[in-house]
Short mmCIF file of C-alpha atoms in Angstrom, two decimals:
data_model
loop_
_atom_site.label_atom_id
_atom_site.label_comp_id
_atom_site.label_asym_id
_atom_site.label_seq_id
_atom_site.Cartn_x
_atom_site.Cartn_y
_atom_site.Cartn_z
CA MET Z 1 -15.87 -10.78 32.50
CA SER Z 2 -12.30 -11.55 33.03
CA ARG Z 3 -9.15 -9.61 34.14
CA GLY Z 4 -7.06 -12.90 33.07
CA ARG Z 5 -7.43 -15.83 30.92
CA ALA Z 6 -10.93 -17.52 30.95
CA ALA Z 7 -10.79 -21.00 32.67
CA ARG Z 8 -12.54 -22.56 29.89
CA PRO Z 9 -13.04 -21.92 26.44
CA VAL Z 10 -14.53 -18.49 25.77
CA GLY Z 11 -17.55 -20.03 23.18
CA ALA Z 12 -17.91 -23.19 25.27
CA ARG Z 13 -21.66 -23.57 27.15
CA THR Z 14 -21.44 -24.91 30.57
CA PRO Z 15 -24.27 -27.66 31.92
CA ASP Z 16 -25.29 -24.97 34.02
CA ALA Z 17 -27.48 -22.62 31.16
CA ALA Z 18 -27.71 -20.18 33.85
CA ARG Z 19 -23.94 -19.55 34.40
CA PRO Z 20 -22.78 -16.70 32.25
CA VAL Z 21 -20.01 -17.55 29.93
CA GLY Z 22 -16.78 -15.82 31.39
CA GLU Z 23 -14.80 -14.73 34.30
CA VAL Z 24 -15.24 -11.52 36.69
CA THR Z 25 -12.94 -8.75 35.69
CA ARG Z 26 -10.99 -5.72 38.01
CA GLY Z 27 -14.04 -3.49 36.51
CA THR Z 28 -12.72 -0.27 36.74
CA THR Z 29 -14.62 2.56 35.00
CA ALA Z 30 -14.73 6.19 34.78
CA PRO Z 31 -17.24 8.87 33.68
CA ASN Z 32 -17.43 9.62 30.18
CA ARG Z 33 -14.58 6.98 29.79
CA LEU Z 34 -16.72 5.61 26.60
CA ARG Z 35 -18.02 9.23 25.23
CA ARG Z 36 -15.81 8.57 22.15
CA ALA Z 37 -16.98 5.32 21.07
CA ASP Z 38 -20.48 6.21 22.19
CA ARG Z 39 -20.71 9.35 20.21
CA TRP Z 40 -19.52 7.00 17.00
CA ILE Z 41 -21.84 4.07 17.80
CA ALA Z 42 -24.85 6.92 17.72
CA TYR Z 43 -23.57 7.77 14.05
CA ARG Z 44 -22.80 4.51 12.63
CA CYS Z 45 -25.07 2.15 14.27
CA GLY Z 46 -28.11 4.48 15.04
CA SER Z 47 -29.92 2.89 11.85
CA ALA Z 48 -30.05 -0.44 13.90
CA LEU Z 49 -31.94 1.38 16.27
CA THR Z 50 -34.08 3.63 14.12
CA ASP Z 51 -35.05 0.53 12.07
CA ALA Z 52 -36.40 -1.66 14.65
CA ALA Z 53 -40.02 -2.37 14.76
CA GLY Z 54 -40.51 -2.19 18.65
CA PRO Z 55 -38.18 -0.60 21.12
CA PRO Z 56 -34.73 -1.56 19.89
CA LEU Z 57 -32.78 -3.78 22.83
CA VAL Z 58 -29.00 -2.77 23.37
CA VAL Z 59 -26.48 -4.59 25.69
CA ASP Z 60 -23.66 -3.17 27.51
CA LEU Z 61 -21.52 -6.17 28.21
CA GLY Z 62 -19.08 -6.12 31.06
CA PHE Z 63 -20.08 -2.55 32.66
CA GLY Z 64 -17.71 -3.09 35.49
CA ALA Z 65 -18.11 -2.25 39.15
CA HIS Z 66 -19.95 1.10 38.62
CA PRO Z 67 -22.90 1.13 36.43
CA VAL Z 68 -21.64 4.75 35.12
CA THR Z 69 -20.82 4.21 31.66
CA THR Z 70 -24.08 2.33 30.90
CA VAL Z 71 -26.17 5.24 32.19
CA GLU Z 72 -24.31 7.18 29.75
CA LEU Z 73 -24.77 5.05 26.82
CA ALA Z 74 -28.49 4.86 27.63
CA ALA Z 75 -28.66 8.91 27.55
CA ARG Z 76 -26.88 9.16 24.29
CA LEU Z 77 -29.08 6.59 22.43
CA ARG Z 78 -31.91 8.11 23.61
CA ALA Z 79 -31.26 10.87 21.48
CA VAL Z 80 -31.25 8.38 18.64
CA ARG Z 81 -33.98 6.39 19.48
CA PRO Z 82 -36.42 7.78 22.59
CA ASP Z 83 -37.90 4.11 23.04
CA VAL Z 84 -34.20 2.22 23.53
CA ARG Z 85 -34.10 0.03 25.96
CA VAL Z 86 -30.49 -0.68 27.78
CA VAL Z 87 -29.27 -3.78 29.79
CA GLY Z 88 -26.13 -3.56 31.50
CA LEU Z 89 -24.78 -7.21 31.80
CA GLU Z 90 -21.68 -7.91 34.50
CA ILE Z 91 -20.90 -11.48 35.73
CA ASP Z 92 -20.38 -10.36 39.15
CA PRO Z 93 -23.84 -10.60 40.75
CA ASP Z 94 -22.57 -7.87 43.49
CA ARG Z 95 -21.89 -5.69 40.81
CA VAL Z 96 -25.33 -6.27 39.46
CA ALA Z 97 -26.85 -5.30 42.93
CA ALA Z 98 -24.53 -2.32 43.17
CA ALA Z 99 -25.89 -1.09 39.88
CA ALA Z 100 -29.55 -1.51 40.94
CA PRO Z 101 -30.38 2.02 42.38
CA ALA Z 102 -29.11 3.57 38.90
CA ALA Z 103 -31.71 1.32 36.89
CA ALA Z 104 -34.95 3.12 35.53
CA PRO Z 105 -36.95 0.28 34.18
CA PRO Z 106 -38.05 -0.68 31.66
CA GLN Z 107 -35.31 1.31 29.68
CA LEU Z 108 -32.40 0.82 31.70
CA THR Z 109 -32.11 -2.02 33.62
CA PHE Z 110 -29.00 -4.45 34.97
CA GLY Z 111 -28.65 -8.06 35.07
CA ARG Z 112 -26.31 -11.10 35.43
CA GLY Z 113 -24.67 -12.19 32.04
CA GLY Z 114 -21.58 -12.75 29.88
CA PHE Z 115 -20.69 -13.68 26.14
CA GLU Z 116 -23.98 -15.50 26.06
CA LEU Z 117 -25.49 -11.87 26.62
CA ALA Z 118 -28.21 -14.10 28.88
CA GLY Z 119 -30.43 -15.44 26.44
CA LEU Z 120 -31.08 -11.48 25.02
CA ARG Z 121 -31.41 -10.30 21.37
CA PRO Z 122 -29.89 -7.44 21.16
CA VAL Z 123 -30.09 -5.06 18.08
CA LEU Z 124 -26.36 -3.62 19.30
CA VAL Z 125 -23.96 -4.94 22.04
CA ARG Z 126 -21.22 -2.75 23.21
CA ALA Z 127 -18.28 -4.83 25.01
CA PHE Z 128 -15.46 -2.39 26.04
CA ASN Z 129 -12.32 -3.08 28.05
CA VAL Z 130 -13.35 -6.98 28.05
CA LEU Z 131 -11.58 -9.00 25.63
CA ARG Z 132 -8.21 -7.24 26.08
CA GLN Z 133 -8.05 -8.86 29.11
CA TYR Z 134 -8.06 -12.36 27.61
CA ALA Z 135 -5.73 -14.32 25.10
CA GLU Z 136 -5.70 -13.57 21.89
CA SER Z 137 -6.98 -17.10 20.81
CA ASP Z 138 -9.92 -16.21 22.91
CA VAL Z 139 -11.56 -13.74 20.59
CA ALA Z 140 -12.88 -15.40 17.56
CA ALA Z 141 -14.97 -17.49 20.25
CA ALA Z 142 -16.08 -14.54 21.96
CA TRP Z 143 -17.05 -12.64 19.00
CA ALA Z 144 -18.97 -15.88 17.50
CA THR Z 145 -21.02 -16.41 20.79
CA MET Z 146 -21.93 -12.32 21.39
CA SER Z 147 -22.65 -12.25 17.15
CA THR Z 148 -24.85 -15.30 17.27
CA ALA Z 149 -26.77 -13.72 20.26
CA LEU Z 150 -27.61 -10.77 18.46
CA ALA Z 151 -31.14 -9.82 16.49
CA PRO Z 152 -31.11 -9.98 12.80
CA GLY Z 153 -29.04 -7.06 11.34
CA GLY Z 154 -27.77 -6.45 14.90
CA LEU Z 155 -24.14 -5.26 15.17
CA LEU Z 156 -21.58 -5.73 17.85
CA VAL Z 157 -18.83 -3.08 18.98
CA GLU Z 158 -15.90 -4.23 20.57
CA GLY Z 159 -12.87 -2.42 22.02
CA THR Z 160 -10.71 -0.95 24.48
CA CYS Z 161 -9.56 2.38 25.92
CA ASP Z 162 -7.21 3.77 28.28
CA GLU Z 163 -8.30 4.82 31.66
CA PRO Z 164 -9.41 8.53 30.88
CA GLY Z 165 -11.13 7.49 27.75
CA ARG Z 166 -8.41 9.65 25.64
CA VAL Z 167 -7.14 6.91 23.33
CA CYS Z 168 -9.39 4.23 22.09
CA SER Z 169 -9.88 1.49 19.49
CA TRP Z 170 -12.85 -0.83 18.38
CA VAL Z 171 -14.01 -3.49 15.77
CA LEU Z 172 -17.40 -2.96 14.37
CA LEU Z 173 -18.96 -6.35 13.57
CA ASP Z 174 -22.28 -7.90 12.12
CA ALA Z 175 -23.40 -11.87 12.35
CA ALA Z 176 -20.91 -12.43 8.86
CA GLY Z 177 -18.17 -11.46 11.13
CA PRO Z 178 -15.30 -7.97 11.75
CA VAL Z 179 -16.68 -4.92 9.49
CA SER Z 180 -14.25 -2.33 10.59
CA LEU Z 181 -11.46 -1.43 12.67
CA THR Z 182 -11.85 2.33 14.10
CA LEU Z 183 -8.97 4.38 15.89
CA ALA Z 184 -9.58 7.33 18.20
CA GLY Z 185 -7.83 9.79 20.27
CA ARG Z 186 -7.95 13.18 21.88
CA LEU Z 187 -6.06 15.12 19.48
CA ALA Z 188 -4.65 17.41 21.97
CA THR Z 189 -2.99 14.13 23.62
CA LEU Z 190 -1.55 12.95 19.90
CA ALA Z 191 0.00 16.07 19.90
CA GLY Z 192 1.03 16.55 23.49
CA PRO Z 193 4.91 16.66 24.62
CA ALA Z 194 4.08 12.93 26.01
CA GLY Z 195 1.32 12.21 23.03
CA GLY Z 196 4.05 10.66 20.56
CA GLY Z 197 1.95 11.30 17.94
CA PRO Z 198 -0.55 8.84 16.29
CA ALA Z 199 1.97 6.01 17.71
CA VAL Z 200 0.37 6.45 20.93
CA LEU Z 201 -3.11 4.53 19.18
CA ALA Z 202 -1.01 0.85 19.03
CA GLU Z 203 -0.88 0.99 23.01
CA ARG Z 204 -4.97 0.43 22.65
CA LEU Z 205 -5.29 -2.04 19.77
CA PRO Z 206 -8.05 -3.88 20.32
CA LYS Z 207 -7.21 -7.97 21.73
CA ALA Z 208 -7.36 -9.14 18.23
CA LEU Z 209 -4.74 -6.65 16.71
CA ILE Z 210 -2.55 -5.83 19.67
CA HIS Z 211 0.04 -8.47 19.02
CA ARG Z 212 -0.05 -8.13 15.47
CA ASN Z 213 1.40 -4.87 15.26
CA VAL Z 214 4.60 -6.57 13.94
CA PRO Z 215 6.76 -6.31 10.81
CA GLY Z 216 4.55 -8.11 8.20
CA GLU Z 217 1.03 -7.62 9.52
CA ARG Z 218 -1.43 -4.92 7.87
CA VAL Z 219 -2.15 -3.48 11.14
CA HIS Z 220 1.25 -2.39 11.67
CA ALA Z 221 1.76 -1.10 8.04
CA LEU Z 222 -1.22 1.08 8.83
CA LEU Z 223 -0.31 2.49 12.23
CA ARG Z 224 3.69 3.08 10.09
CA ALA Z 225 1.89 5.21 7.38
CA LEU Z 226 -0.41 6.99 9.80
CA ASP Z 227 2.93 8.01 11.89
CA GLU Z 228 4.58 9.23 8.78
CA SER Z 229 1.51 10.99 7.39
CA TRP Z 230 1.86 12.88 10.75
CA ARG Z 231 5.35 13.88 10.80
CA ALA Z 232 4.85 15.16 7.17
CA ALA Z 233 2.40 17.49 8.32
CA ALA Z 234 4.20 18.72 10.93
CA GLY Z 235 3.79 22.14 9.11
CA TYR Z 236 0.09 22.01 10.06
CA ALA Z 237 1.04 22.23 13.87
CA PRO Z 238 0.79 25.82 14.61
CA TYR Z 239 -2.82 26.02 13.22
CA GLY Z 240 -3.75 22.98 16.02
CA PRO Z 241 -3.78 19.29 16.18
CA ARG Z 242 -6.98 18.94 14.23
CA GLN Z 243 -5.50 20.87 11.25
CA ARG Z 244 -2.67 18.31 11.61
CA TRP Z 245 -4.60 15.30 12.08
CA LEU Z 246 -6.94 16.35 8.81
CA HIS Z 247 -3.90 16.43 6.62
CA THR Z 248 -2.43 13.30 8.25
CA VAL Z 249 -5.56 11.22 7.30
CA SER Z 250 -6.44 13.06 4.09
CA ALA Z 251 -2.70 12.06 3.25
CA LEU Z 252 -2.96 8.41 4.53
CA ARG Z 253 -6.09 8.48 2.01
CA ASP Z 254 -4.24 9.65 -0.62
CA GLY Z 255 -1.62 7.34 -0.27
CA GLY Z 256 -3.99 4.46 -0.96
CA TRP Z 257 -5.42 3.50 2.52
CA PRO Z 258 -8.74 2.50 2.23
CA VAL Z 259 -9.93 5.62 4.79
CA LEU Z 260 -13.51 5.48 5.40
CA ASP Z 261 -16.58 8.49 6.56
CA ARG Z 262 -15.46 11.88 5.61
CA PRO Z 263 -13.54 15.12 7.26
CA ALA Z 264 -16.40 15.58 9.77
CA ARG Z 265 -15.48 12.22 11.32
CA TRP Z 266 -11.94 12.87 11.12
CA ARG Z 267 -12.37 16.08 13.01
CA LEU Z 268 -13.33 14.26 15.86
CA GLY Z 269 -9.86 12.23 15.93
CA GLU Z 270 -11.18 9.28 14.53
CA LEU Z 271 -9.98 7.20 11.70
CA THR Z 272 -12.10 4.24 10.63
CA VAL Z 273 -10.62 1.70 7.93
CA PRO Z 274 -12.33 -1.83 6.52
CA TRP Z 275 -11.32 -4.84 8.75
CA SER Z 276 -9.72 -6.41 5.50
CA ALA Z 277 -6.99 -3.44 5.62
CA VAL Z 278 -5.85 -4.64 8.70
CA ALA Z 279 -6.91 -8.16 9.52
CA PRO Z 280 -4.72 -10.46 10.80
CA ALA Z 281 -2.13 -12.10 8.29
CA GLY Z 282 -3.49 -15.82 7.49
CA GLY Z 283 -6.59 -14.86 9.43
#
């Protein structure tokens, strides 16, 4: 997967069917970097695993220079479905070879592949810190290429996060397109001196939205309303960042934003809204 723009359209097929679609990335990763997304995936996408007739197949696309986050994903999803099979895909064959010692066939394997998902038909795909590295104009084609490869009823979670995994965002998609946007952060990071409140979440919006954080766009309006609610909840700061965040999200919902999920999820530093609430204007 690419650190820069793809040399060809993301959705394009090449004459060589074995050649993955995409480009090699910088590949940085770290243990527990995707823990927030994994926790949400197990909660929100768990039914895609439990409803599968046989061992469900999950693809971790673009695992990077080290396979640690794929290993962690497999362990976390086994708590939902013990017979889950996870395949980590990378375009760079050297990374696939380096990941081989971490494999535990048949439940955890690694292979070469890109947005076409190596011809697999997974019920779930996690693609993190991949599309952020492409041009915004490439996003729709990449989403379509991945979604087309899903098994019936399959789901795609595409997002980004900072290096330690303290600030994240992701889009949930099904075969019909994007379903929701989730913003998630370590509450102590949001409340800390350098955190700047929920505004820090804007730095890690997915590629489809990061350039849309401007007046006139829905995601800009959401982030502005979230920041205003955070400031209004300053009186709860002495009770800790969790209480302040809970009142922030509650005020956002009371203000008319279609906040999804219950306070049990908000307590984890999450905020999920329907895609229609943040979809780019005119798109």
